[in-house]
PDB file of C-alpha atoms in Angstrom:
ATOM      1  CA  MET A  30      19.298 -13.196 -12.508  1.00 63.00           C
ATOM      2  CA  GLN A  31      16.863 -10.852 -14.210  1.00 78.00           C
ATOM      3  CA  VAL A  32      14.707  -8.693 -11.970  1.00 78.00           C
ATOM      4  CA  ASN A  33      11.058  -8.261 -12.895  1.00 91.00           C
ATOM      5  CA  ILE A  34      10.617  -4.488 -12.590  1.00 93.00           C
ATOM      6  CA  LEU A  35       6.889  -4.670 -13.348  1.00 93.00           C
ATOM      7  CA  GLY A  36       6.294  -7.242 -10.637  1.00 92.00           C
ATOM      8  CA  LEU A  37       8.319  -5.317  -8.061  1.00 95.00           C
ATOM      9  CA  SER A  38       6.551  -2.052  -8.831  1.00 96.00           C
ATOM     10  CA  ALA A  39       3.171  -3.780  -8.645  1.00 96.00           C
ATOM     11  CA  VAL A  40       3.993  -5.239  -5.223  1.00 97.00           C
ATOM     12  CA  ALA A  41       5.327  -1.896  -3.981  1.00 97.00           C
ATOM     13  CA  PHE A  42       2.199  -0.087  -5.227  1.00 97.00           C
ATOM     14  CA  PHE A  43      -0.053  -2.670  -3.574  1.00 98.00           C
ATOM     15  CA  ILE A  44       1.774  -2.320  -0.259  1.00 98.00           C
ATOM     16  CA  LEU A  45       1.625   1.484  -0.388  1.00 98.00           C
ATOM     17  CA  PHE A  46      -2.079   1.417  -1.296  1.00 98.00           C
ATOM     18  CA  SER A  47      -2.992  -1.028   1.478  1.00 98.00           C
ATOM     19  CA  THR A  48      -1.016   0.859   4.139  1.00 98.00           C
ATOM     20  CA  SER A  49      -2.481   4.223   3.145  1.00 98.00           C
ATOM     21  CA  PHE A  50      -5.979   2.702   3.126  1.00 97.00           C
ATOM     22  CA  LEU A  51      -5.483   1.308   6.640  1.00 97.00           C
ATOM     23  CA  LEU A  52      -4.138   4.667   7.817  1.00 97.00           C
ATOM     24  CA  ILE A  53      -7.171   6.531   6.452  1.00 96.00           C
ATOM     25  CA  LEU A  54      -9.505   3.952   7.998  1.00 96.00           C
ATOM     26  CA  PHE A  55      -7.739   4.293  11.375  1.00 95.00           C
ATOM     27  CA  VAL A  56      -7.931   8.095  11.273  1.00 95.00           C
ATOM     28  CA  LYS A  57     -11.631   7.979  10.383  1.00 94.00           C
ATOM     29  CA  THR A  58     -12.423   5.669  13.287  1.00 93.00           C
ATOM     30  CA  GLU A  59     -10.334   7.764  15.690  1.00 90.00           C
ATOM     31  CA  ALA A  60     -12.001  11.005  14.567  1.00 87.00           C
ATOM     32  CA  SER A  61     -15.519   9.688  15.124  1.00 81.00           C
TER      33      SER A  61
END
C-alpha cells in the first residue's frame, strides 16, 4: 500500500497549526 506523503504532511501541518493557534488564543485570554 502506497502512503501519500503529501496528504500526511498536510494533515500534520494542519494539526500543528490548529493546536498552536489554540495555545496562543488560550494564553492571550489568560493574560488579559
